PDB file of C-alpha atoms in Angstrom:
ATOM      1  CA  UNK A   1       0.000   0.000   0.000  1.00  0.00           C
ATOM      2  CA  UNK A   2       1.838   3.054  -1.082  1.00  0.00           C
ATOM      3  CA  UNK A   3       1.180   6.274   0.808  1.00  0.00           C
ATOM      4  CA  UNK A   4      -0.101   9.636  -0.873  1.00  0.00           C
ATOM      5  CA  UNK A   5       2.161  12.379  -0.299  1.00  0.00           C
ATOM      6  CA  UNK A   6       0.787  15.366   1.775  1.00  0.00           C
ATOM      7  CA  UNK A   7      -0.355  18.282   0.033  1.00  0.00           C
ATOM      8  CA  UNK A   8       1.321  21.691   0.035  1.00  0.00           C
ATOM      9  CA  UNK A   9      -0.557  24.150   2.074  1.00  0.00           C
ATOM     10  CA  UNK A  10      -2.670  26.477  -0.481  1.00  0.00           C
ATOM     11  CA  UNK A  11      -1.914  30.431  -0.192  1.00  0.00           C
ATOM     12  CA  UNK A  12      -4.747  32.579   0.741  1.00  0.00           C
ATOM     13  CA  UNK A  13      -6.381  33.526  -2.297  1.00  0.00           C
ATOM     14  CA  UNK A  14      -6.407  36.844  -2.800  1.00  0.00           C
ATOM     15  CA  UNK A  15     -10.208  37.528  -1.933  1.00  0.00           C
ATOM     16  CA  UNK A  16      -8.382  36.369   1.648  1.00  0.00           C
ATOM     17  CA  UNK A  17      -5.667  38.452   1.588  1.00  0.00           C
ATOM     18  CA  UNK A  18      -7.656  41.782   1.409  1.00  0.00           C
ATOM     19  CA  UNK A  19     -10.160  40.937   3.958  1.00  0.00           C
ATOM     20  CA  UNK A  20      -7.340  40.370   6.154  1.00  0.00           C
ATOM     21  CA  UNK A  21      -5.911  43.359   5.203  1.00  0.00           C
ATOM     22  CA  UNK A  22      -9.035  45.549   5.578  1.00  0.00           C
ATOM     23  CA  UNK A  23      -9.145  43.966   8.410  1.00  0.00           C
ATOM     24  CA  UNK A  24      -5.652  45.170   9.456  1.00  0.00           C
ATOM     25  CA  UNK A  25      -6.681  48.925   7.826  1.00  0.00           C
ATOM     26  CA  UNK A  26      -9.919  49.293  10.383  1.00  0.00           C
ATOM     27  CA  UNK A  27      -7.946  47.989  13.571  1.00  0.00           C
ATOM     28  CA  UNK A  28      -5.363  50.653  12.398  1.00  0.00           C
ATOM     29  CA  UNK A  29      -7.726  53.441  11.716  1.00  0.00           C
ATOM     30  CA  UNK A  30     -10.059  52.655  14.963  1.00  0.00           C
ATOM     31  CA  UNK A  31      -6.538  52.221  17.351  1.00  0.00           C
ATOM     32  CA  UNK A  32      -5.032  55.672  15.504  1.00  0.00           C
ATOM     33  CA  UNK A  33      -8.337  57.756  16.132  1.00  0.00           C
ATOM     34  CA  UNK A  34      -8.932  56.551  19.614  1.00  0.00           C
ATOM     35  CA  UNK A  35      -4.544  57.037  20.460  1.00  0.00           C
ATOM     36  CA  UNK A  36      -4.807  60.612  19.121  1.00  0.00           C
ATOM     37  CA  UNK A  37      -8.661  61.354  20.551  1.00  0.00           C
ATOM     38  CA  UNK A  38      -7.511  60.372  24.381  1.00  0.00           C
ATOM     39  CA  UNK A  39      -3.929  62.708  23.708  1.00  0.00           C
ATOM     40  CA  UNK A  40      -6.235  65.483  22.575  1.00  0.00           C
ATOM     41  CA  UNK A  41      -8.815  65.556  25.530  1.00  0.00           C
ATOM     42  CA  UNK A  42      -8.212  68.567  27.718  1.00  0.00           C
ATOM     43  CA  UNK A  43      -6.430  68.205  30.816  1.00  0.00           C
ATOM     44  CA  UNK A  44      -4.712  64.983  29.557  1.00  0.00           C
ATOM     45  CA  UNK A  45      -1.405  64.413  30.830  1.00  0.00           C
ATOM     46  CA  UNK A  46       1.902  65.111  28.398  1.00  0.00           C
ATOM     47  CA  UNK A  47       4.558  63.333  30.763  1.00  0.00           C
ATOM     48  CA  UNK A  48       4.136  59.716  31.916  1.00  0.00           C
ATOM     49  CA  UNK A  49       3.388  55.821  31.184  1.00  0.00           C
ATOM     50  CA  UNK A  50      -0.122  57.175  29.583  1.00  0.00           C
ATOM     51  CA  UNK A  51       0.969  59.295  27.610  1.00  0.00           C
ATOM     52  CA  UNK A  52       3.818  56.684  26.107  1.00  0.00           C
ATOM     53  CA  UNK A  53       1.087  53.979  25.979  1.00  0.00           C
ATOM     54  CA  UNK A  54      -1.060  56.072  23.825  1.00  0.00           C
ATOM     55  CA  UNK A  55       2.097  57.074  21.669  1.00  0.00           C
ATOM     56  CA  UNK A  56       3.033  53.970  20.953  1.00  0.00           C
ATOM     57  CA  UNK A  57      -0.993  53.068  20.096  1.00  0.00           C
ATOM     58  CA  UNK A  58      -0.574  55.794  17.754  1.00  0.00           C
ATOM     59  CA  UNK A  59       2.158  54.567  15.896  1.00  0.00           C
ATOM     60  CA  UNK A  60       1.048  50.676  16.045  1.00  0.00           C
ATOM     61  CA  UNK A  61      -2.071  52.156  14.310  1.00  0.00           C
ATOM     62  CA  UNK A  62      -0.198  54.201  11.568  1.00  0.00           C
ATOM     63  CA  UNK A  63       2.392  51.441  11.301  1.00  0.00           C
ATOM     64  CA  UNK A  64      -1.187  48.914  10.591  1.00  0.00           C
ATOM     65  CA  UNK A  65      -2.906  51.758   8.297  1.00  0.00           C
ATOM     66  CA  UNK A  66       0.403  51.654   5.828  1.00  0.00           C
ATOM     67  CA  UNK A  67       0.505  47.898   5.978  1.00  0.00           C
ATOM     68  CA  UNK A  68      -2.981  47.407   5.210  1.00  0.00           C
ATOM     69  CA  UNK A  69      -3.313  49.972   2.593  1.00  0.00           C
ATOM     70  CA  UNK A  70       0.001  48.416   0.909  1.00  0.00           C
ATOM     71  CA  UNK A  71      -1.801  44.906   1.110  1.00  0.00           C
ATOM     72  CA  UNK A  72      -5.133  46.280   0.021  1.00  0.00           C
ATOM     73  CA  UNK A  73      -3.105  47.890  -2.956  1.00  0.00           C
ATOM     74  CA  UNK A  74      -1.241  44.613  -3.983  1.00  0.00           C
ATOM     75  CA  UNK A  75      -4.783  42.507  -4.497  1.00  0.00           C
ATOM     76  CA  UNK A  76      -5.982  45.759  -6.649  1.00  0.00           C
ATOM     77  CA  UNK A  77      -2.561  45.378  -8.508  1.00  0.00           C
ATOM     78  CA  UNK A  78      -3.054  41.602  -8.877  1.00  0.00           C
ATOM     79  CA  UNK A  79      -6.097  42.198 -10.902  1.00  0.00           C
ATOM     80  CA  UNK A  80      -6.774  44.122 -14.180  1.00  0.00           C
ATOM     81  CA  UNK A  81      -3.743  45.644 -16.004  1.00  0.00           C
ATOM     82  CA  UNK A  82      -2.625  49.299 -15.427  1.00  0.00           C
ATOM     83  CA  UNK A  83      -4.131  52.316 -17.325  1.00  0.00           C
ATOM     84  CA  UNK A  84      -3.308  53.445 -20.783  1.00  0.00           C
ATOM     85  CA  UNK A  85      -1.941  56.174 -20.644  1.00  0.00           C
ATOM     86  CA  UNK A  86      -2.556  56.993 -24.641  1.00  0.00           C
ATOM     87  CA  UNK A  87      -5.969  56.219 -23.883  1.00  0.00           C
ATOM     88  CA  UNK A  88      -7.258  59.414 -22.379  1.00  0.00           C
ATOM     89  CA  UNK A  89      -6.325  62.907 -22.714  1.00  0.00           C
ATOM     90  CA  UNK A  90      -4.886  62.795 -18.831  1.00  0.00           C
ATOM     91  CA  UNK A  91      -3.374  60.613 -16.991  1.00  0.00           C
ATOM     92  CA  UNK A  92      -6.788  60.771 -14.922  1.00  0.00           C
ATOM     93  CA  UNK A  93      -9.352  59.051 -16.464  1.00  0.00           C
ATOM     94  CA  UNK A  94     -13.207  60.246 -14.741  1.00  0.00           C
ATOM     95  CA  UNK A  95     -16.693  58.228 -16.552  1.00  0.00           C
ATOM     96  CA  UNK A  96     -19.775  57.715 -15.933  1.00  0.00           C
ATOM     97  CA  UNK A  97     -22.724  56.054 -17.950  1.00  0.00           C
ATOM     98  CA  UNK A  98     -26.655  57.305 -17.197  1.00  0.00           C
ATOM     99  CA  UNK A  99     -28.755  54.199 -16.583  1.00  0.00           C
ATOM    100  CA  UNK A 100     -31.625  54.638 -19.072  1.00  0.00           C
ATOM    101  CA  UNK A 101     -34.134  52.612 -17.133  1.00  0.00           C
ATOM    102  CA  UNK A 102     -33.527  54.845 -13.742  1.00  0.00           C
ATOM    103  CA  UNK A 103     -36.771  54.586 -10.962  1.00  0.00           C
ATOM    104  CA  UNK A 104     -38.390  58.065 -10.252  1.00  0.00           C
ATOM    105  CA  UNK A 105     -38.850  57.257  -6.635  1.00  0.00           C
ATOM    106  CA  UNK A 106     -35.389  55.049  -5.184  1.00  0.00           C
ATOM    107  CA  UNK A 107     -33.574  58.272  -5.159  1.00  0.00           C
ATOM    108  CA  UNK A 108     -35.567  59.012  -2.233  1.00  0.00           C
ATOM    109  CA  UNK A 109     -34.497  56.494  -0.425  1.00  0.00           C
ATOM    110  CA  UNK A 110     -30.607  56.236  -1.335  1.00  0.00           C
ATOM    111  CA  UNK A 111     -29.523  58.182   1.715  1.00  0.00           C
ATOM    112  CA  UNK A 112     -30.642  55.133   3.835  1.00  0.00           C
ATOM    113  CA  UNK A 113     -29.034  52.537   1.082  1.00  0.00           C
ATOM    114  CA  UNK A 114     -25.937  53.932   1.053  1.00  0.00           C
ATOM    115  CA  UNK A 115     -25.151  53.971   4.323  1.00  0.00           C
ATOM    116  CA  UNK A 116     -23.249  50.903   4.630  1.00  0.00           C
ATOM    117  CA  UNK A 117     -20.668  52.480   1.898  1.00  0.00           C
ATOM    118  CA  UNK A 118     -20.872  55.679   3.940  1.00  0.00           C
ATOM    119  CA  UNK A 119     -19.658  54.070   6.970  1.00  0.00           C
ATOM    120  CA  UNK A 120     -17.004  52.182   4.849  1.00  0.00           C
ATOM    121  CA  UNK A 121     -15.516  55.369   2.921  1.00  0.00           C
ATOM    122  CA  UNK A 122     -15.418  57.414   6.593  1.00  0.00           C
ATOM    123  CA  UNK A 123     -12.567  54.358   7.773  1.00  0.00           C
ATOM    124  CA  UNK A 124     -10.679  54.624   3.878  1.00  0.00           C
ATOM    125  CA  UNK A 125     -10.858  58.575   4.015  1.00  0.00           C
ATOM    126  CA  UNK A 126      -8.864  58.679   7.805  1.00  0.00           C
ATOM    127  CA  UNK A 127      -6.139  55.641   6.159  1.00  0.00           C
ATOM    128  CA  UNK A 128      -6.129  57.903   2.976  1.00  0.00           C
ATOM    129  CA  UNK A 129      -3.961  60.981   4.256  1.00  0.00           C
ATOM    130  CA  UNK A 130      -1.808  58.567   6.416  1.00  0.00           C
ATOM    131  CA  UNK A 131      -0.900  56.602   2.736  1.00  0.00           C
ATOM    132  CA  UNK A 132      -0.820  60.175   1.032  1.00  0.00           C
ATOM    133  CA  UNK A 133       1.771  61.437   3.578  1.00  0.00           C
ATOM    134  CA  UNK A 134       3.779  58.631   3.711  1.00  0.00           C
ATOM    135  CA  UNK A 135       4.201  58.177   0.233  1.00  0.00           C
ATOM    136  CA  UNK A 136       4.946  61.909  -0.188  1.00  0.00           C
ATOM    137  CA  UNK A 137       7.857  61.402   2.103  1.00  0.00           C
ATOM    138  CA  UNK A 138       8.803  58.071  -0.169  1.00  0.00           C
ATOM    139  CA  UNK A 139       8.749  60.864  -3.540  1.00  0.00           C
ATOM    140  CA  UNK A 140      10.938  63.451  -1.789  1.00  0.00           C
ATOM    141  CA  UNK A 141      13.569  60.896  -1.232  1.00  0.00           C
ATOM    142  CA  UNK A 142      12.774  58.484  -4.279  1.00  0.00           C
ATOM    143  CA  UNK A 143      10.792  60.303  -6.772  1.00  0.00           C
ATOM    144  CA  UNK A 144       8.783  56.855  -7.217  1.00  0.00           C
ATOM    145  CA  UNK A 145       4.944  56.299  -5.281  1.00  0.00           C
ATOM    146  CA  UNK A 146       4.799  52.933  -3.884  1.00  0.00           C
ATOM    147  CA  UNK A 147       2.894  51.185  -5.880  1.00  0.00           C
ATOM    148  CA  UNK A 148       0.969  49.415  -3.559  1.00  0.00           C
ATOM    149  CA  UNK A 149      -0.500  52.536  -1.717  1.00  0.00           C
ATOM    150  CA  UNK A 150      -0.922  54.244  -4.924  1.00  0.00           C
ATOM    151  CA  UNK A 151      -3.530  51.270  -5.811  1.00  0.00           C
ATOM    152  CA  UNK A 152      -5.234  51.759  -2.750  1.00  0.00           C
ATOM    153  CA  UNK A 153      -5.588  55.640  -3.023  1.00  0.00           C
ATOM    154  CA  UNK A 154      -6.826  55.213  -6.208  1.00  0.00           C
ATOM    155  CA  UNK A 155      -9.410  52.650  -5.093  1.00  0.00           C
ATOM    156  CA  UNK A 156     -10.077  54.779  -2.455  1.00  0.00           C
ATOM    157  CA  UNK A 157     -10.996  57.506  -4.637  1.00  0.00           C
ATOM    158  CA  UNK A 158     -12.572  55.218  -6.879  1.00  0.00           C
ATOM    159  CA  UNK A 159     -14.876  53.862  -4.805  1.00  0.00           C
ATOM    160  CA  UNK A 160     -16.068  57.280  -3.416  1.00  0.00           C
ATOM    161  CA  UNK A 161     -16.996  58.062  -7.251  1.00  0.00           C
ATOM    162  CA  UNK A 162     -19.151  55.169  -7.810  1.00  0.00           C
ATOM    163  CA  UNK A 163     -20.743  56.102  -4.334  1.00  0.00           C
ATOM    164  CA  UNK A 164     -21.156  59.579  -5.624  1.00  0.00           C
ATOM    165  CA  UNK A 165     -22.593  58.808  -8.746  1.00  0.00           C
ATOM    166  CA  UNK A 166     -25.251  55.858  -7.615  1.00  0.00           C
ATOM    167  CA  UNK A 167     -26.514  58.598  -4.755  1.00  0.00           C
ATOM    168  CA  UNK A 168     -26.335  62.231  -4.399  1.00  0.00           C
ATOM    169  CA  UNK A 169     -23.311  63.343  -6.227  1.00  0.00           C
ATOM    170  CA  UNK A 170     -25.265  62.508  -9.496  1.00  0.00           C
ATOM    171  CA  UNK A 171     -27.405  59.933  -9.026  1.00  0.00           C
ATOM    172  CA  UNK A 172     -26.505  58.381 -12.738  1.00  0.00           C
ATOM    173  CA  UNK A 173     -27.628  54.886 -12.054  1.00  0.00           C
ATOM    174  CA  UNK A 174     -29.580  52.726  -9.629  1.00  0.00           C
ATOM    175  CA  UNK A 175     -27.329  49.616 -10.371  1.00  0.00           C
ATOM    176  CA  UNK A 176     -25.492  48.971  -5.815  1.00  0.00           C
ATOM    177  CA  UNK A 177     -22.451  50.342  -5.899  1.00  0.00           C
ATOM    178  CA  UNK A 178     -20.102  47.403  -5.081  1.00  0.00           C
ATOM    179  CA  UNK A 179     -18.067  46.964  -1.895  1.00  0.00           C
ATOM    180  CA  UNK A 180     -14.403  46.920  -3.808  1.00  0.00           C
ATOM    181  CA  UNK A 181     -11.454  49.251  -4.302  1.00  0.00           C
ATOM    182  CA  UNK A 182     -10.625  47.224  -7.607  1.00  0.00           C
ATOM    183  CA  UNK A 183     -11.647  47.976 -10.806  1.00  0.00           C
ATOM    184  CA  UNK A 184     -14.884  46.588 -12.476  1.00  0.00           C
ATOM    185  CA  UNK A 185     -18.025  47.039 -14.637  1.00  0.00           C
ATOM    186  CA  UNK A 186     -19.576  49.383 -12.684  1.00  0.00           C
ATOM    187  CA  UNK A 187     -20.917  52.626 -14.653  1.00  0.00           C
ATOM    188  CA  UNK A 188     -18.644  54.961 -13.040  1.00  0.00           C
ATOM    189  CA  UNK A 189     -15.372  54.899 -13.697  1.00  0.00           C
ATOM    190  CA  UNK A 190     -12.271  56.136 -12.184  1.00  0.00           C
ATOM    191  CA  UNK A 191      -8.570  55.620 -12.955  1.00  0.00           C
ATOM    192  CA  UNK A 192      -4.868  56.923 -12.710  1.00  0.00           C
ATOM    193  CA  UNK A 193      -2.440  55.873 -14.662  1.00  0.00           C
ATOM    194  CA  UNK A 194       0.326  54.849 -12.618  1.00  0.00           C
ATOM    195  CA  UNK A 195       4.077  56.964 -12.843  1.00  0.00           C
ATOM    196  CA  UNK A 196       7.335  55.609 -13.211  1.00  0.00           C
ATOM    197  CA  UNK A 197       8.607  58.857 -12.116  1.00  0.00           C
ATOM    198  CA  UNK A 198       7.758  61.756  -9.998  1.00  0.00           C
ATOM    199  CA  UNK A 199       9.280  65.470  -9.386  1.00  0.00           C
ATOM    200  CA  UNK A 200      10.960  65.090  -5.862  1.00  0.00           C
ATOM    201  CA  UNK A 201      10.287  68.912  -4.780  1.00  0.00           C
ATOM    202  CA  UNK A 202       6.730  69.167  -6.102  1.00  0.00           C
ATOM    203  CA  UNK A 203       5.698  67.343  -3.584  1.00  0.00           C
ATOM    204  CA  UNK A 204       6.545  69.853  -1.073  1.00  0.00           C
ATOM    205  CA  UNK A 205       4.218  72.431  -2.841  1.00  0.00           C
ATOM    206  CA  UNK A 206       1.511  70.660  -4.878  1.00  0.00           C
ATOM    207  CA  UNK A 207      -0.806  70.074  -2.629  1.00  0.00           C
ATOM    208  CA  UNK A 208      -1.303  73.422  -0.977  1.00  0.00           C
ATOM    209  CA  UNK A 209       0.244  75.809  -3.795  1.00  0.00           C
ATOM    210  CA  UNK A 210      -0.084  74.982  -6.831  1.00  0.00           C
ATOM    211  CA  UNK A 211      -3.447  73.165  -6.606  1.00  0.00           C
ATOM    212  CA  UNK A 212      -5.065  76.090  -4.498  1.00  0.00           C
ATOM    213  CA  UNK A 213      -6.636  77.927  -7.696  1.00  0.00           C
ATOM    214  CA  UNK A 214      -8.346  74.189  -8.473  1.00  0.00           C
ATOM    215  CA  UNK A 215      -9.317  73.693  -5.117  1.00  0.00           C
ATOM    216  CA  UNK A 216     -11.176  77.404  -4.839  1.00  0.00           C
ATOM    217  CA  UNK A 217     -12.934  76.511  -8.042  1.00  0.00           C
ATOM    218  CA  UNK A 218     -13.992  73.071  -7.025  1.00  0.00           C
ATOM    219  CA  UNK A 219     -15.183  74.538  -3.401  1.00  0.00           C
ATOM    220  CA  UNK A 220     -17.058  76.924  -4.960  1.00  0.00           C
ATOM    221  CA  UNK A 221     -18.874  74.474  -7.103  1.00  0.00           C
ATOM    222  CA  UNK A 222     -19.454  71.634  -4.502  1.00  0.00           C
ATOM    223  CA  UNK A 223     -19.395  74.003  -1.569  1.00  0.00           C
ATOM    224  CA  UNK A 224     -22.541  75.376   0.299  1.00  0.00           C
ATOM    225  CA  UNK A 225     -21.713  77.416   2.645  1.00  0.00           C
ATOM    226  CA  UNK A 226     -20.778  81.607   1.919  1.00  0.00           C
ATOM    227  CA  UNK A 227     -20.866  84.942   4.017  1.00  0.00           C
ATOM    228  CA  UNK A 228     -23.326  87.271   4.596  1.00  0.00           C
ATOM    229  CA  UNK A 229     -22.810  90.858   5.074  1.00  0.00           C
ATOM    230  CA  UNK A 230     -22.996  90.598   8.407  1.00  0.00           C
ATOM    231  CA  UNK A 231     -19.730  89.636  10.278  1.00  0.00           C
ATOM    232  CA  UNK A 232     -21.219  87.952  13.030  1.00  0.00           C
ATOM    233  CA  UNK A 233     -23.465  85.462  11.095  1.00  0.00           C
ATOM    234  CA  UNK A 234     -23.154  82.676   8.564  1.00  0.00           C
ATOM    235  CA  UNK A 235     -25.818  81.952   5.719  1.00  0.00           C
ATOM    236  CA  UNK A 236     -25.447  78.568   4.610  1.00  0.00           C
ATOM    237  CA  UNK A 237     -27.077  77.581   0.707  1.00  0.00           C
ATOM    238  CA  UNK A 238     -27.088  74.690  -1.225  1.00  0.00           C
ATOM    239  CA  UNK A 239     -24.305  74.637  -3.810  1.00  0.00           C
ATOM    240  CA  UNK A 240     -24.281  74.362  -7.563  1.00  0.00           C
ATOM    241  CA  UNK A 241     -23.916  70.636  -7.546  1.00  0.00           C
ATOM    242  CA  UNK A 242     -26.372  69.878  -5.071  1.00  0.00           C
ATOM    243  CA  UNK A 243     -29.121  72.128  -6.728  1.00  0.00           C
ATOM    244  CA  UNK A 244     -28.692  70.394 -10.238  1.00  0.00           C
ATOM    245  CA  UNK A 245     -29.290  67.099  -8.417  1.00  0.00           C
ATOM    246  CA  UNK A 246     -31.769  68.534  -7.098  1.00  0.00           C
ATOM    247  CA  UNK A 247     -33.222  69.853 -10.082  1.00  0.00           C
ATOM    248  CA  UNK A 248     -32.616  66.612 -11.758  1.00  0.00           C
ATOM    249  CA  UNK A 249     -34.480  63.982  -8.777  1.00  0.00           C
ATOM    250  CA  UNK A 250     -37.506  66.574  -9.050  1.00  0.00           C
ATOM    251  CA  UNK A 251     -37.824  66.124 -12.957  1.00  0.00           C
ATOM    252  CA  UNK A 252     -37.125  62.132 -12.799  1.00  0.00           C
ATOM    253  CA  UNK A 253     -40.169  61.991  -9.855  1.00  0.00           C
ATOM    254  CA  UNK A 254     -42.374  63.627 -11.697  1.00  0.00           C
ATOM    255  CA  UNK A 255     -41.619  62.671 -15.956  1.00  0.00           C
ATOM    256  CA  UNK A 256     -39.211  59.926 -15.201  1.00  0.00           C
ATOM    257  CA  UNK A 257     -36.467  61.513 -17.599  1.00  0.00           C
ATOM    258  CA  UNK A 258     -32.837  62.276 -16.491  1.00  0.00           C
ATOM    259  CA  UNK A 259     -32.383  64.997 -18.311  1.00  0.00           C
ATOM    260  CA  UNK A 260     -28.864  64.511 -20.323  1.00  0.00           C
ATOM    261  CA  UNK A 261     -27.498  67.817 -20.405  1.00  0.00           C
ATOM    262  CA  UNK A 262     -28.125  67.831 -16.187  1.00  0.00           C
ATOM    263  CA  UNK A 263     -26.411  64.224 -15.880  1.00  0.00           C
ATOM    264  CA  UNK A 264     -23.376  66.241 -18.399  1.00  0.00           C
ATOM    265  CA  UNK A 265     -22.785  68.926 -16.601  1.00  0.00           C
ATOM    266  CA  UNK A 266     -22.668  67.047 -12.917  1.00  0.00           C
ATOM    267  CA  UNK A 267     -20.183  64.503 -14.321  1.00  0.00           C
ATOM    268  CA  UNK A 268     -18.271  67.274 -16.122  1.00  0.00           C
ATOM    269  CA  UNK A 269     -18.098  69.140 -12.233  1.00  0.00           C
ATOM    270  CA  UNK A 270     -17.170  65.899 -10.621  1.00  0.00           C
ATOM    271  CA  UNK A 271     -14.619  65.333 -13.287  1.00  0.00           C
ATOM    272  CA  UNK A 272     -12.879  68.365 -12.138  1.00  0.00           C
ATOM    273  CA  UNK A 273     -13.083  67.225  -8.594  1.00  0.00           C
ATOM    274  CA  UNK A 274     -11.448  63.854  -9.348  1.00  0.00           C
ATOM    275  CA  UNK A 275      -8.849  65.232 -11.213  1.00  0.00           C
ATOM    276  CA  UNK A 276      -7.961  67.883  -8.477  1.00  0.00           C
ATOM    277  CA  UNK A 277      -8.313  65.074  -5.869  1.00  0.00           C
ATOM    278  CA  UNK A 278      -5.822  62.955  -8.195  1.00  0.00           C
ATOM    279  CA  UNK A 279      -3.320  65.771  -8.389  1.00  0.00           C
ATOM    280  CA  UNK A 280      -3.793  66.936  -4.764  1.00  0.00           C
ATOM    281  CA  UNK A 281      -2.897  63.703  -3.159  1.00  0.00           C
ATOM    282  CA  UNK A 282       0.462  63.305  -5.122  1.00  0.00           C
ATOM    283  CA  UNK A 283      -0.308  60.433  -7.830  1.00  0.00           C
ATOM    284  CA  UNK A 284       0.301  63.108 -11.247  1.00  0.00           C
ATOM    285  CA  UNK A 285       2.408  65.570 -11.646  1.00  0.00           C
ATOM    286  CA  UNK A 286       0.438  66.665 -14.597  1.00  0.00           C
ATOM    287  CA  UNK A 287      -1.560  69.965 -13.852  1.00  0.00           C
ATOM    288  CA  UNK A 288      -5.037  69.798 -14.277  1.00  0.00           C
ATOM    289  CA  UNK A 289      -6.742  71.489 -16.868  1.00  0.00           C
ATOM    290  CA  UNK A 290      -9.144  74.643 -16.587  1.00  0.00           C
ATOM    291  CA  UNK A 291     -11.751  73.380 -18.237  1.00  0.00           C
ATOM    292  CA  UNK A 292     -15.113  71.771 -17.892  1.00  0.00           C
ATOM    293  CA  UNK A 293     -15.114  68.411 -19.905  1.00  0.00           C
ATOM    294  CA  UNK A 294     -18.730  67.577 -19.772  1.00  0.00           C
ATOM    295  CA  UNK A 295     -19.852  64.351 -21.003  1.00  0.00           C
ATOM    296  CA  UNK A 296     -20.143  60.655 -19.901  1.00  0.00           C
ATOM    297  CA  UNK A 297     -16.691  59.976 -21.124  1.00  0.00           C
ATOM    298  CA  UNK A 298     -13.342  61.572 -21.141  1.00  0.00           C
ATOM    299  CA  UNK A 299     -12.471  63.666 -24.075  1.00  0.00           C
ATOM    300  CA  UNK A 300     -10.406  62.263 -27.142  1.00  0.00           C
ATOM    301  CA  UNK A 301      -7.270  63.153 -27.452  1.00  0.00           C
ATOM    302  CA  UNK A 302      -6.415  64.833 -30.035  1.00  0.00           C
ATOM    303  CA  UNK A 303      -4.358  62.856 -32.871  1.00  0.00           C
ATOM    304  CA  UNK A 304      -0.864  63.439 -32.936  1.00  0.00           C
ATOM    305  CA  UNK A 305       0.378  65.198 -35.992  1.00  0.00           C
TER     306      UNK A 305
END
């Protein structure tokens, strides 16, 4: 009787592998928050074995946040190829299709769906400036962004989109946004291609210099909230964005018709926002345009002569 060798032990697939690095990510983000929430309550002492014990939580949370985010990134990496970057105009690539057959009364309701992905995207968006800074310390002395954490800020970003678009940053489609930083069929879209190289010293300005004139632009499209004349008091209105959503759910309830040049226009605004995000958080050095691309897809680039 001959004997059957054992069997190698199987490596986590990599639907594994990112739940246990999410995993890692939340523990991160919830032990980072709740380090830096006890340091900053009043009256908290700075000296002591507290005050090293929530230190040291602080950095065992960062230290998790990077590893996670770098793990996260990997199984993103693992799956469809990169961007081409002859594909769009910019190395940002922003989409979004309008489902034709969209109900006139779920939007009412999305608020309450999409709560799941809300809760979700408020853990990414703490890990997200924790990758962003860290890799912008890896440019200044490398001029290369890890690819691992560039993945997940991408996906990060990504995902927010397709939340955006499904509820009230457009709301383009009724189709559940899924519960993935990779890329897939969803109707909305987002992508960066991915640099080999990176200016070393722009790092220590993009963010808060050069992108300030795209950042005004995009608050005052997105943003609600302006001063009266009084100095004392605050008047808070809806925003350009929000109205033409607004506009938009009130015509869908009562014809149901998304009207196309609406559903243009909001994609063309969050287009800008993407590719300001994109630029802001260190993953292109090439400036964003001032322009409004409207328009489910990006525009073609022109041919080369």
């Amino acid at each position: 009787m001959t004997t059957q060798p054992a069997s190698a032990p199987q490596a986590p697939s990599t639907g594994q592998m990112s739940g246990l690095h999410m995993a890692l990510l939340v523990i991160g983000v919830l032990l980072t928050v709740a380090s830096l929430g006890s340091i900053a309550v009043p009256g908290f002492p700075d000296t002591g074995p507290e005050f090293a014990a929530l230190a040291a939580g602080t950095a065992l949370g960062l230290l998790a946040i990077l590893v996670g985010a770098a793990g996260l990134g990997r199984s993103i990496a693992a799956g469809a190829p990169q961007v081409n970057e002859t594909s769009a105009a910019l190395p940002t690539e922003v989409s979004g299709q309008l489902d034709p057959g969209l109900s006139r009364w779920k939007w009412l309701v999305k608020w309450f769906l999409a709560i799941p992905h809300v809760v979700v995207l408020a853990l990414l968006w703490v890990a997200f400036p924790v990758v962003t800074l860290a890799a912008g310390l890896v440019i200044l002395l490398t001029g290369k962004y890890p690819a691992s954490w560039f993945q997940f800020s991408v996906g990060v970003l990504r995902w927010n989109w397709r939340v955006s678009f499904y509820a009230y940053g457009v709301l383009g489609t009724d189709a559940y946004p899924p519960f993935t930083l990779a890329r897939g069929t969803y109707p909305a879209r987002f992508d960066v291609a991915y640099p080999e190289r990176l200016s070393h010293w722009q790092v220590l300005v993009k963010s808060w210099l050069f992108a300030l004139p795209h950042l005004l632009i995009v608050a005052a499209m997105t943003g609600g909230t302006w001063a009266d004349d009084s100095w004392s008091n605050e008047t808070r209105g809806i925003s350009l964005a929000a109205a033409l959503v607004l506009i938009a759910a009130v015509i869908l309830l009562f014809t149901g018709v998304y009207r196309q040049g609406i559903f243009n226009l909001l994609v063309g605004l969050n287009r800008w926002a993407l590719r300001t995000a994109a630029y802001t958080a260190l993953m292109t050095d090439a400036y964003p345009p001032f322009r409004l691309d409207q328009g489910a897809g990006e525009p073609v680039p022109a041919p080369r002569a």
